[in-house]
CSV table of C-alpha atoms in Angstrom, one decimal:
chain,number,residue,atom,x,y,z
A,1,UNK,CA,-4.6,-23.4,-64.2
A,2,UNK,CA,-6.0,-25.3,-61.5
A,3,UNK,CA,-3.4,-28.0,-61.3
A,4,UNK,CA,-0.7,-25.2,-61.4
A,5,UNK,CA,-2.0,-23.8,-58.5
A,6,UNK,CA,-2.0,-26.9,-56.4
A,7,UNK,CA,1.3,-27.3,-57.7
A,8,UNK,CA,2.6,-23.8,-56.2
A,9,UNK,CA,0.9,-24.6,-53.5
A,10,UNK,CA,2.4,-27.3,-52.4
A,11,UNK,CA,5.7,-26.3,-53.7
A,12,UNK,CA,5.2,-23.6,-50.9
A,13,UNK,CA,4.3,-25.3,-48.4
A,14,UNK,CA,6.9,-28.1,-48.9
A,15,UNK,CA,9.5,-25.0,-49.2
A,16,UNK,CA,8.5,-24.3,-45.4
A,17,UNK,CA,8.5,-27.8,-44.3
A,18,UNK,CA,11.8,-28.1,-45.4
A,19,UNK,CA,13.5,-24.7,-44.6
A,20,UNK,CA,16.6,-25.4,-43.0
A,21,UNK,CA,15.8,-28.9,-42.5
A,22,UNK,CA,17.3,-30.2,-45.4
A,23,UNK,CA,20.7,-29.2,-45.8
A,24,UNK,CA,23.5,-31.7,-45.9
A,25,UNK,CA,26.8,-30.9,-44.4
A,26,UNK,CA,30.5,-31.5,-46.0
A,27,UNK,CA,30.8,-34.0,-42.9
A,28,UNK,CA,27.6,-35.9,-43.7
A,29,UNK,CA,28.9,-36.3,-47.8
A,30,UNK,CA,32.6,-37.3,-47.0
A,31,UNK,CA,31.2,-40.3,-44.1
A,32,UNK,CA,29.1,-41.6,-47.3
A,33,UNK,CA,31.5,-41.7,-49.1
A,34,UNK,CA,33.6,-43.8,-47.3
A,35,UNK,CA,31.1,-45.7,-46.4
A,36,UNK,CA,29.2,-47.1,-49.6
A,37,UNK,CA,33.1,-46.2,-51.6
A,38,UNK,CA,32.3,-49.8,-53.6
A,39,UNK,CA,29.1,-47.5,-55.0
A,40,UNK,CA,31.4,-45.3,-56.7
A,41,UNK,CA,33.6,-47.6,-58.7
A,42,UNK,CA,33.7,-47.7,-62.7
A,43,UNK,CA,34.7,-50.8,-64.5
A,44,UNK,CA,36.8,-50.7,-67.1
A,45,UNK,CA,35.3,-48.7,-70.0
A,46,UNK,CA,35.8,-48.4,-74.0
A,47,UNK,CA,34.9,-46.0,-76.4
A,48,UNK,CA,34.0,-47.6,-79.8
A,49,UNK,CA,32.3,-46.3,-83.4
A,50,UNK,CA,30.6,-49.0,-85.1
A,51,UNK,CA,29.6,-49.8,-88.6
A,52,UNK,CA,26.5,-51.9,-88.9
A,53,UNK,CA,25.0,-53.1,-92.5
A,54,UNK,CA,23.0,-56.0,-93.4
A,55,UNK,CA,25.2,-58.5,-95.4
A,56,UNK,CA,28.7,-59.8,-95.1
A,57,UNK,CA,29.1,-58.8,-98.3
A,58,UNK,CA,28.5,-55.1,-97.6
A,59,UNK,CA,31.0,-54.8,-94.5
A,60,UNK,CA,33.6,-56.9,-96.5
A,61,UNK,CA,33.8,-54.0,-99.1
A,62,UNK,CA,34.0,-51.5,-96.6
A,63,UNK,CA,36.6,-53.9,-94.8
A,64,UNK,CA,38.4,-53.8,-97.9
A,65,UNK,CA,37.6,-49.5,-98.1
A,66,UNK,CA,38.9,-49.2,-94.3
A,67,UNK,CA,42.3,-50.9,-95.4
A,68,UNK,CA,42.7,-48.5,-98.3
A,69,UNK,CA,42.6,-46.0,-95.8
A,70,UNK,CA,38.9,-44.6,-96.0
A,71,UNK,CA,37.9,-42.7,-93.0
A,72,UNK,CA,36.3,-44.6,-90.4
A,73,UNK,CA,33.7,-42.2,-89.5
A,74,UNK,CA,32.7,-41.3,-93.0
A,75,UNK,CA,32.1,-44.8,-93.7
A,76,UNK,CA,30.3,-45.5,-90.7
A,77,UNK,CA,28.0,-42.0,-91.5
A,78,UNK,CA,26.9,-43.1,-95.3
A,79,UNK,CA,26.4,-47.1,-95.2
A,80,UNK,CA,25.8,-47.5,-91.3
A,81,UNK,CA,21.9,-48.6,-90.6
A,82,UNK,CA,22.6,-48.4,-87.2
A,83,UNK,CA,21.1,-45.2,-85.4
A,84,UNK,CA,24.6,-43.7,-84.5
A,85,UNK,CA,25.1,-43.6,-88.1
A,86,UNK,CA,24.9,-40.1,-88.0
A,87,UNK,CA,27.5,-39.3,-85.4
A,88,UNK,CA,30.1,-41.2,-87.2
A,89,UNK,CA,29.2,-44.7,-85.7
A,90,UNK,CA,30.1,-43.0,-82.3
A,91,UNK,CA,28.6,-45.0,-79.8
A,92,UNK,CA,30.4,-43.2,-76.7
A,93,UNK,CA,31.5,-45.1,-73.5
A,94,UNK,CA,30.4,-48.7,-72.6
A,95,UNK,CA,31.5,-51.3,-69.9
A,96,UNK,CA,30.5,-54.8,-69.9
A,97,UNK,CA,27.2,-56.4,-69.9
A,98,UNK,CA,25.8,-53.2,-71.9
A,99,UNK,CA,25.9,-54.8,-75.1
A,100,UNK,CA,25.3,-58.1,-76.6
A,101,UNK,CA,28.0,-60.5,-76.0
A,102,UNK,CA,29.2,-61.3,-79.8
A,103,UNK,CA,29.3,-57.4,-79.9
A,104,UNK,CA,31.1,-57.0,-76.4
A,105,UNK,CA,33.9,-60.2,-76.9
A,106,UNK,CA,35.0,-58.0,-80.1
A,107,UNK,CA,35.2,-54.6,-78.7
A,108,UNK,CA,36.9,-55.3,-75.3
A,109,UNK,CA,39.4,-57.7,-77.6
A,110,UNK,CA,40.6,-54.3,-79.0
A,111,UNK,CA,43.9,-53.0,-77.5
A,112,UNK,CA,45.1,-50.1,-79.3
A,113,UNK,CA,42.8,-46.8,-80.2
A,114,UNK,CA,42.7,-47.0,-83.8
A,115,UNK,CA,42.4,-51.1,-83.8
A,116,UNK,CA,39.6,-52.6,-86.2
A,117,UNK,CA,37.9,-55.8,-85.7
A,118,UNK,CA,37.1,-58.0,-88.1
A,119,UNK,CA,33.4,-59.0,-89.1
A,120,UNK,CA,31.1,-59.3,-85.9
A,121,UNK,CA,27.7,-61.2,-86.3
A,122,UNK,CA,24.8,-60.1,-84.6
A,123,UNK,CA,21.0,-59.9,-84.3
A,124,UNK,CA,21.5,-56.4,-85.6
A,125,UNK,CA,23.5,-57.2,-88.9
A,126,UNK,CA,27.2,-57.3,-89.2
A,127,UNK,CA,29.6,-54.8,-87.8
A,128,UNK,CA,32.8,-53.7,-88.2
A,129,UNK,CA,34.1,-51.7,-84.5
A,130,UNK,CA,36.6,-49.4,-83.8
A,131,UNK,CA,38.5,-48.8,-80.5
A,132,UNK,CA,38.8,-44.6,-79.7
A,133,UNK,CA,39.7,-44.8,-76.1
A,134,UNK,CA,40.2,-47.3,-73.2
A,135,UNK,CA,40.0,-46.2,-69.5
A,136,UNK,CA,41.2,-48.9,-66.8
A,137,UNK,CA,38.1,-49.8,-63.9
A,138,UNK,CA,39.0,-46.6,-61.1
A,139,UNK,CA,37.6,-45.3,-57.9
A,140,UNK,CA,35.8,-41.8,-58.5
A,141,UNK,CA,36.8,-39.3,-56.4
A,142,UNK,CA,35.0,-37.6,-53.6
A,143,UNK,CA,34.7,-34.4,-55.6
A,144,UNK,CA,33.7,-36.2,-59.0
A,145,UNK,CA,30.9,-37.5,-56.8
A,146,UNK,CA,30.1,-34.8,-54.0
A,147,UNK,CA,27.3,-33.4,-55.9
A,148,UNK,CA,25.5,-36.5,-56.2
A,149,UNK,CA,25.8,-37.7,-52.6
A,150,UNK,CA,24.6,-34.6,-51.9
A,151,UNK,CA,21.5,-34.6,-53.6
A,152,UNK,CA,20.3,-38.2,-52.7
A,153,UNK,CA,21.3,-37.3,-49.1
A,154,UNK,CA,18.7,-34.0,-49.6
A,155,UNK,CA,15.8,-36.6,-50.5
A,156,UNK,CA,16.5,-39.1,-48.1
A,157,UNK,CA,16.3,-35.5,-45.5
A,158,UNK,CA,13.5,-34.6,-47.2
A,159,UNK,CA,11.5,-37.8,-47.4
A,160,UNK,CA,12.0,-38.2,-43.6
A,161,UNK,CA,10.7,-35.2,-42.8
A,162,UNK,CA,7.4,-35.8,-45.1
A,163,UNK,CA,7.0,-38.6,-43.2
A,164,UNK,CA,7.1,-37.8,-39.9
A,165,UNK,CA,4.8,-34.9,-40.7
A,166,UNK,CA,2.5,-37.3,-42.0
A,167,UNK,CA,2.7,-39.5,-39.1
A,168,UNK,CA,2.0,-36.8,-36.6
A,169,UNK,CA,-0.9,-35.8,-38.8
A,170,UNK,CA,-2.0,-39.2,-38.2
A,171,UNK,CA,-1.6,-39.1,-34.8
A,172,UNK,CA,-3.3,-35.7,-34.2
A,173,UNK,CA,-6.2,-36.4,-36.5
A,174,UNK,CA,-8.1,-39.2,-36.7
A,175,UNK,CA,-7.8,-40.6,-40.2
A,176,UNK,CA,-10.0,-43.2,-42.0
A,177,UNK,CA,-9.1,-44.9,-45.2
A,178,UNK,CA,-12.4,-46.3,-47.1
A,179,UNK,CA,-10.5,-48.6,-49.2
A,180,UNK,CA,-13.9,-49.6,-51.5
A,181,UNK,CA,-14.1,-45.8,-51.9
A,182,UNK,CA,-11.0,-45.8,-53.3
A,183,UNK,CA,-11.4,-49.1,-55.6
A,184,UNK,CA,-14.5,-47.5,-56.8
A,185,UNK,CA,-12.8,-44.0,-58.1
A,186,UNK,CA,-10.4,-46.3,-59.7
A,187,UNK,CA,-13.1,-48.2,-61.8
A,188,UNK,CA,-14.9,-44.5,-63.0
């Protein structure tokens, strides 16, 4: 109860620091934006499901299952060991240098949504991946990234103004770190 009523505390009086102090203009967000534009660039991304099992053996049989015609993600869901298992082998969106590279030369090889690789080695076992979607490297948009500029703008506002509060704190009291006091709390 205590510590939730430091917390309020200084919520409040952070609240009042603050007031008015901290917003961020339309103006400010677009001159960010084109200024730090390289920040807001995507590589090229792919969307891949994965099988993973633990012999060569397995993932040729569901190789062979796959060619038949067996459903991807129903495969991937009952003889997967690999924690997406569950959502169908679905391992979302990745760029480059997010996965291993055995893993990474297979999956960006894949042209087509629907391709299948063959049989990938890794440290992990032996996949089989499948390409769902492709999206070419872009330039996000000021108003796919407005709300985020915004918000790191706000801090940067807000941690100025802590610390020039701080400093004339400093300057108006006289302050006196005892750093061995400080060691010794850390050592109880």
């Amino acid at each position: 109860i205590e510590q939730c009523q430091k917390g309020v505390v200084l919520d409040a009086f952070l609240q009042e620091l603050f007031a008015g102090k901290d917003e961020v203009t339309d103006d400010e967000v677009k001159r960010y934006y084109e200024e730090n534009k390289e920040k807001f660039h995507i590589g090229e991304r792919i969307r891949v499901r994965d099988i993973v099992v633990k012999t060569r053996r397995e993932a040729e049989e569901i190789k062979r299952r796959l060619a038949e015609g067996e459903d991807f993600a129903e495969l991937a869901r009952r003889y997967s060991i690999s924690p997406t298992a569950k959502k169908g082998g679905d391992l979302g969106y990745i760029e480059r240098g997010q996965v291993g590279k055995e893993f990474e030369a297979a999956a960006f090889a894949l042209k087509n949504p629907g391709d299948v690789s063959d049989i990938v080695k890794t440290t992990f076992g032996y996949h089989i991946i499948r390409l769902e979607d492709r999206q070419e490297p872009r330039q996000l948009s000021l108003d796919e990234v407005k709300d985020e500029i915004r918000q790191k703008l706000r801090e940067e506002k807000r941690k100025q103004l802590l610390d020039e509060y701080l400093q004339g704190l400093h300057k108006k009291y006289k302050v006196t770190i005892r750093e061995e006091l400080l060691e010794e709390g850390k050592n109880e």
